[in-house]
Amino acid sequence: MRPELLAPAGDWECVRAAVENGADAIYFGLDRFNARMRAKNFTEADLPSLMEFLHRRGVRGYVTFNTLVFANELAEAEDYVRTIIAAGVDAAIVQDVGICRLIRRFSPDFPIHCSTQMTITSAAGVDFARELGAQLVVLARENSLADIAKIRAVDAASARGPMPLEVFVHGALCVAYSGQCLTSESLGGRSANRGECAQACRLPYDLIADGQQVPLGDRRYLLSPQDLAGIEVLPELVRAGVASLKIEGRLKSAEYVASITRVYRAALDRIFSAAAAPSGASSNSAAVDPSARYELEMTFSRGLQTGWFRGTNNQELVHARFGTKRGVYLGEVARVAHESVAVQLTAPLKPGDGVVFDAGQPDQREEGGRVYQVEAEPHSRLTTLRFGRGDIDWRRVAPGQRVWKTNDPALDRELRATYAGDKIRHQRPITMEVHGHAGSPLTIVARDGEGHVVQLASALPLAAAATQPLTRERLHEQLARLGGTPFKLGELQSHLEGNVILPVSELNRLRRELVTALEHLRAQPKRWTWSAAATAEPRSSVSAISAQVATEPPAGAAELIAVIRLPEQLEPAWSAGARTIYAEFENPKHYRDAVARFRTLQLENPQSKIENSSIWVAAPRIFKPGEEWILAQVRSCNADGYLIRNYDHLAFFAADRKRGDFSLNVANPLSAEYFLHRYGLERVTASYDLNFTQLEALLLRAPPAWFDLTIHQHMPMFHMEHCVFCAFLSDGKDYRDCGRPCDRHRVTLRDRVGAELPLKADAGCRNTVFNNRAQTGAEYVARLLELGARQFRVEFVNESPDEVARTVDRYARLLRGEISGADLWRELKLLNQLGVTRGQMESAAPTLRRKT
């Protein structure tokens, strides 16, 4: 199967760059509900002309609808869905479960592609997408080739056939799992789940282990992965049956789109040309052409690596020396003299190219500029580079500094020439059949491979030919003249009977009219099926779905839920009044002891009715193929119930009591209702992306009894496959050879303002970075109680037993009405030595006070 090459497009120039360089499809965002809100993006009014342009060129167009949608936005989202379907878009790339349901309510066949923001890492995730009615799944970037093979093997057994899979093949790598990064939300109210990532992973951090800074030299960008370049593993991805290869980059330039698209187009074509070659023909289709490697590095590169495709290698994934674009490595400065440097060049360099001198401190201003002269030194391997007078502060350039080529104007001009203007450069093959005999018209049938067929007959009959009959070669010569059109002639079949002839002018007319008719057919918008709900009064579908929700009984007394992450936090939480415990331990082996101790506490306190107390445990947030043993270990503790954090948990704990954790990203009633009624969850935790206004809207549109609300926590920021413990406290590549430093050291990451962010590792060796400052929603609790909310989570990370007891006690008093939220806020500010913030609840709420 030939996979689709999918390119990004942030604007019209990028669209043309992708199309003219061989993209099979593009993906683009509209001005709302997409994960790249900083891109230029298109508007709903652009859709008809954009889709017509793409379809004329044989290219598919996918709209990114890949953010969470809040309850008070569903009516607007419904309008978006209607517009997208009506415009003949080829698919929507969706994150939100509720939006998937909304699309299916309107159309049974409009394609849904489940975004990588849905954090699908396993066959159970693929099956979840299938249940939602999806036609394609974009896997998490963290899936290896081995993972993909296992997912494909399990999914192939589905009665409904295997689900097409898409993977990112090139571009910037997020260090955190897409859909599970709350860093921007935690630090500034700019949610990555809302397209507003602030890229905190590209900033420098210090590593603090057991209270001491770990000396790492110039390695400070501890969370900044090298860029993904899957070109080396393209043959393996093709053999794995991947349906779509996705290039990252809707914030990148048109030159970037042109470059990466054409490099991967050429590589894919080479693979399939080699496969079609006669048996025994030699081909090195897996090798990366040096000029292609140069172009990939030059266009945009923080260093290129195969990401997780070949498994986890924590020593290679993050080199930690810089977090910004570098380009092509030229060598080290050997000598500085007379406003010039001498370098032993490892890559080509010419006058006009831009370079930067890397002093190992990329967070400071770096010296660099355009090279004016490149002069090879006689009898030496060194080359002297000279620059414009005053361009470089030579006091800041020293021998040993690395030199990078950051810009190649000649390459930029070459790339722009591939898409500038209206000239058609990339043509797609069409097939033609020719029929006829003397005395009858010549009939031509043309097919574009996309289901469009045109048949035309000549106005003049064919005549018997005494000389120069219409051989296949002569037909090909005339019909292949398709310059200036989106087409090139592929296969030509001639079924002419006898030696016949037709005037060349008539043959040319037929060719022109065939092309015009074929273009007209392709330009028509896709006609998707509309359901009865779609013909209802606009904006009525959301209320119709809400009307189907059963009325819940009135809520009772408030329930305080203590979320603990250390075994020693259990007893102080209980002693302070918490009767519901959620446990998330790094090592699930400790769950059995925790459950046993909880049972003892229940028996020691007969005044606390056992039926009103319970302990719930959480398996790791991510599941990947082969980790079933972790789930079995978690269940073996015989807790009262389990926190559902991903799609495998839905299946594995199907027969158990279960509640949904925040990682399910429930932000609207349609998502909540689906998890509760389709999968039997008792409750779900409201998304941490919700500020108070949005949380209020959710509780007004769905039964409050459906939700756990988190009112105190250290926000879990980065959740990542990248293991900081392994990468910087060992020489190992992964858990098999790292020596488990996570078991021996308490580690934090210190950011640029001195905050030390706690770091935890789970049983799958995935790391979570937590905000060091506790955030509280104490001042909003009174209103939440008025709205009917009754289940409130108070979360801990590394707090001591005394801190846990004091905090639980204060929140228990708040929920009983003994103290006010303002009182608790003031007390927390005094007692919390790491500081406290109101957090995301007040962000984007203009009537509330500024964060402190």
PDB file of N, CA, C and O in Angstrom, residues 476-505:
ATOM      1  N   HIS A 476       0.152   8.653 -28.071  1.00  0.00           N
ATOM      2  CA  HIS A 476       0.822   9.091 -26.840  1.00  0.00           C
ATOM      3  C   HIS A 476       1.475  10.452 -27.051  1.00  0.00           C
ATOM      4  O   HIS A 476       1.409  11.338 -26.171  1.00  0.00           O
ATOM      5  N   GLU A 477       2.070  10.660 -28.205  1.00  0.00           N
ATOM      6  CA  GLU A 477       2.739  11.930 -28.479  1.00  0.00           C
ATOM      7  C   GLU A 477       1.768  13.100 -28.394  1.00  0.00           C
ATOM      8  O   GLU A 477       2.088  14.156 -27.856  1.00  0.00           O
ATOM      9  N   GLN A 478       0.542  12.909 -28.918  1.00  0.00           N
ATOM     10  CA  GLN A 478      -0.435  14.000 -28.913  1.00  0.00           C
ATOM     11  C   GLN A 478      -1.159  14.138 -27.573  1.00  0.00           C
ATOM     12  O   GLN A 478      -1.356  15.233 -27.065  1.00  0.00           O
ATOM     13  N   LEU A 479      -1.548  13.009 -26.992  1.00  0.00           N
ATOM     14  CA  LEU A 479      -2.355  13.066 -25.775  1.00  0.00           C
ATOM     15  C   LEU A 479      -1.527  13.400 -24.536  1.00  0.00           C
ATOM     16  O   LEU A 479      -2.077  13.822 -23.514  1.00  0.00           O
ATOM     17  N   ALA A 480      -0.224  13.204 -24.604  1.00  0.00           N
ATOM     18  CA  ALA A 480       0.640  13.485 -23.446  1.00  0.00           C
ATOM     19  C   ALA A 480       1.005  14.955 -23.339  1.00  0.00           C
ATOM     20  O   ALA A 480       1.699  15.357 -22.404  1.00  0.00           O
ATOM     21  N   ARG A 481       0.534  15.780 -24.285  1.00  0.00           N
ATOM     22  CA  ARG A 481       0.861  17.207 -24.233  1.00  0.00           C
ATOM     23  C   ARG A 481      -0.045  17.916 -23.217  1.00  0.00           C
ATOM     24  O   ARG A 481      -1.001  18.607 -23.569  1.00  0.00           O
ATOM     25  N   LEU A 482       0.294  17.682 -21.933  1.00  0.00           N
ATOM     26  CA  LEU A 482      -0.566  18.164 -20.846  1.00  0.00           C
ATOM     27  C   LEU A 482       0.111  19.237 -20.010  1.00  0.00           C
ATOM     28  O   LEU A 482      -0.293  19.496 -18.871  1.00  0.00           O
ATOM     29  N   GLY A 483       1.127  19.883 -20.581  1.00  0.00           N
ATOM     30  CA  GLY A 483       1.788  20.964 -19.863  1.00  0.00           C
ATOM     31  C   GLY A 483       0.824  22.072 -19.494  1.00  0.00           C
ATOM     32  O   GLY A 483      -0.093  22.402 -20.245  1.00  0.00           O
ATOM     33  N   GLY A 484       0.994  22.626 -18.288  1.00  0.00           N
ATOM     34  CA  GLY A 484       0.108  23.683 -17.826  1.00  0.00           C
ATOM     35  C   GLY A 484      -1.180  23.170 -17.220  1.00  0.00           C
ATOM     36  O   GLY A 484      -2.047  23.958 -16.842  1.00  0.00           O
ATOM     37  N   THR A 485      -1.334  21.850 -17.132  1.00  0.00           N
ATOM     38  CA  THR A 485      -2.520  21.253 -16.518  1.00  0.00           C
ATOM     39  C   THR A 485      -2.081  20.473 -15.277  1.00  0.00           C
ATOM     40  O   THR A 485      -0.892  20.210 -15.080  1.00  0.00           O
ATOM     41  N   PRO A 486      -3.034  20.066 -14.419  1.00  0.00           N
ATOM     42  CA  PRO A 486      -2.651  19.286 -13.234  1.00  0.00           C
ATOM     43  C   PRO A 486      -2.305  17.835 -13.547  1.00  0.00           C
ATOM     44  O   PRO A 486      -2.026  17.072 -12.628  1.00  0.00           O
ATOM     45  N   PHE A 487      -2.316  17.461 -14.841  1.00  0.00           N
ATOM     46  CA  PHE A 487      -2.218  16.052 -15.198  1.00  0.00           C
ATOM     47  C   PHE A 487      -0.974  15.745 -16.028  1.00  0.00           C
ATOM     48  O   PHE A 487      -0.430  16.596 -16.725  1.00  0.00           O
ATOM     49  N   LYS A 488      -0.573  14.486 -15.933  1.00  0.00           N
ATOM     50  CA  LYS A 488       0.389  13.922 -16.873  1.00  0.00           C
ATOM     51  C   LYS A 488      -0.154  12.563 -17.289  1.00  0.00           C
ATOM     52  O   LYS A 488      -0.919  11.929 -16.540  1.00  0.00           O
ATOM     53  N   LEU A 489       0.199  12.164 -18.488  1.00  0.00           N
ATOM     54  CA  LEU A 489      -0.339  10.917 -19.010  1.00  0.00           C
ATOM     55  C   LEU A 489       0.392   9.735 -18.392  1.00  0.00           C
ATOM     56  O   LEU A 489       1.624   9.631 -18.471  1.00  0.00           O
ATOM     57  N   GLY A 490      -0.375   8.869 -17.763  1.00  0.00           N
ATOM     58  CA  GLY A 490       0.185   7.641 -17.231  1.00  0.00           C
ATOM     59  C   GLY A 490       0.024   6.520 -18.243  1.00  0.00           C
ATOM     60  O   GLY A 490       0.609   6.551 -19.322  1.00  0.00           O
ATOM     61  N   GLU A 491      -0.822   5.562 -17.937  1.00  0.00           N
ATOM     62  CA  GLU A 491      -1.042   4.433 -18.851  1.00  0.00           C
ATOM     63  C   GLU A 491      -1.971   4.851 -19.999  1.00  0.00           C
ATOM     64  O   GLU A 491      -2.965   5.549 -19.780  1.00  0.00           O
ATOM     65  N   LEU A 492      -1.637   4.425 -21.192  1.00  0.00           N
ATOM     66  CA  LEU A 492      -2.472   4.665 -22.366  1.00  0.00           C
ATOM     67  C   LEU A 492      -2.781   3.325 -23.020  1.00  0.00           C
ATOM     68  O   LEU A 492      -1.877   2.560 -23.366  1.00  0.00           O
ATOM     69  N   GLN A 493      -4.066   3.041 -23.176  1.00  0.00           N
ATOM     70  CA  GLN A 493      -4.487   1.799 -23.831  1.00  0.00           C
ATOM     71  C   GLN A 493      -5.183   2.157 -25.144  1.00  0.00           C
ATOM     72  O   GLN A 493      -6.105   2.970 -25.160  1.00  0.00           O
ATOM     73  N   SER A 494      -4.721   1.550 -26.221  1.00  0.00           N
ATOM     74  CA  SER A 494      -5.338   1.780 -27.523  1.00  0.00           C
ATOM     75  C   SER A 494      -6.092   0.530 -27.966  1.00  0.00           C
ATOM     76  O   SER A 494      -5.521  -0.569 -28.029  1.00  0.00           O
ATOM     77  N   HIS A 495      -7.391   0.714 -28.238  1.00  0.00           N
ATOM     78  CA  HIS A 495      -8.234  -0.384 -28.719  1.00  0.00           C
ATOM     79  C   HIS A 495      -8.773  -0.063 -30.114  1.00  0.00           C
ATOM     80  O   HIS A 495      -9.870  -0.500 -30.480  1.00  0.00           O
ATOM     81  N   LEU A 496      -8.014   0.715 -30.869  1.00  0.00           N
ATOM     82  CA  LEU A 496      -8.429   1.054 -32.233  1.00  0.00           C
ATOM     83  C   LEU A 496      -8.380  -0.197 -33.107  1.00  0.00           C
ATOM     84  O   LEU A 496      -7.475  -1.029 -32.996  1.00  0.00           O
ATOM     85  N   GLU A 497      -9.365  -0.293 -34.000  1.00  0.00           N
ATOM     86  CA  GLU A 497      -9.455  -1.446 -34.900  1.00  0.00           C
ATOM     87  C   GLU A 497      -8.955  -1.039 -36.286  1.00  0.00           C
ATOM     88  O   GLU A 497      -9.512  -0.142 -36.921  1.00  0.00           O
ATOM     89  N   GLY A 498      -7.885  -1.684 -36.743  1.00  0.00           N
ATOM     90  CA  GLY A 498      -7.343  -1.391 -38.060  1.00  0.00           C
ATOM     91  C   GLY A 498      -6.507  -0.122 -38.063  1.00  0.00           C
ATOM     92  O   GLY A 498      -6.319   0.544 -37.042  1.00  0.00           O
ATOM     93  N   ASN A 499      -6.016   0.221 -39.246  1.00  0.00           N
ATOM     94  CA  ASN A 499      -5.233   1.437 -39.433  1.00  0.00           C
ATOM     95  C   ASN A 499      -6.165   2.596 -39.726  1.00  0.00           C
ATOM     96  O   ASN A 499      -6.791   2.648 -40.780  1.00  0.00           O
ATOM     97  N   VAL A 500      -6.255   3.524 -38.768  1.00  0.00           N
ATOM     98  CA  VAL A 500      -7.180   4.649 -38.905  1.00  0.00           C
ATOM     99  C   VAL A 500      -6.427   5.941 -38.616  1.00  0.00           C
ATOM    100  O   VAL A 500      -5.339   5.946 -38.041  1.00  0.00           O
ATOM    101  N   ILE A 501      -7.088   7.031 -39.024  1.00  0.00           N
ATOM    102  CA  ILE A 501      -6.464   8.345 -38.855  1.00  0.00           C
ATOM    103  C   ILE A 501      -7.522   9.360 -38.481  1.00  0.00           C
ATOM    104  O   ILE A 501      -8.715   9.209 -38.812  1.00  0.00           O
ATOM    105  N   LEU A 502      -7.081  10.426 -37.780  1.00  0.00           N
ATOM    106  CA  LEU A 502      -7.946  11.525 -37.380  1.00  0.00           C
ATOM    107  C   LEU A 502      -7.094  12.786 -37.421  1.00  0.00           C
ATOM    108  O   LEU A 502      -5.919  12.755 -37.054  1.00  0.00           O
ATOM    109  N   PRO A 503      -7.658  13.909 -37.898  1.00  0.00           N
ATOM    110  CA  PRO A 503      -6.859  15.134 -37.924  1.00  0.00           C
ATOM    111  C   PRO A 503      -6.273  15.462 -36.548  1.00  0.00           C
ATOM    112  O   PRO A 503      -6.952  15.323 -35.526  1.00  0.00           O
ATOM    113  N   VAL A 504      -5.022  15.927 -36.543  1.00  0.00           N
ATOM    114  CA  VAL A 504      -4.352  16.267 -35.289  1.00  0.00           C
ATOM    115  C   VAL A 504      -5.119  17.353 -34.542  1.00  0.00           C
ATOM    116  O   VAL A 504      -5.204  17.341 -33.309  1.00  0.00           O
ATOM    117  N   SER A 505      -5.704  18.295 -35.281  1.00  0.00           N
ATOM    118  CA  SER A 505      -6.451  19.378 -34.623  1.00  0.00           C
ATOM    119  C   SER A 505      -7.615  18.822 -33.800  1.00  0.00           C
ATOM    120  O   SER A 505      -7.924  19.320 -32.715  1.00  0.00           O
TER     121      SER A 505
END
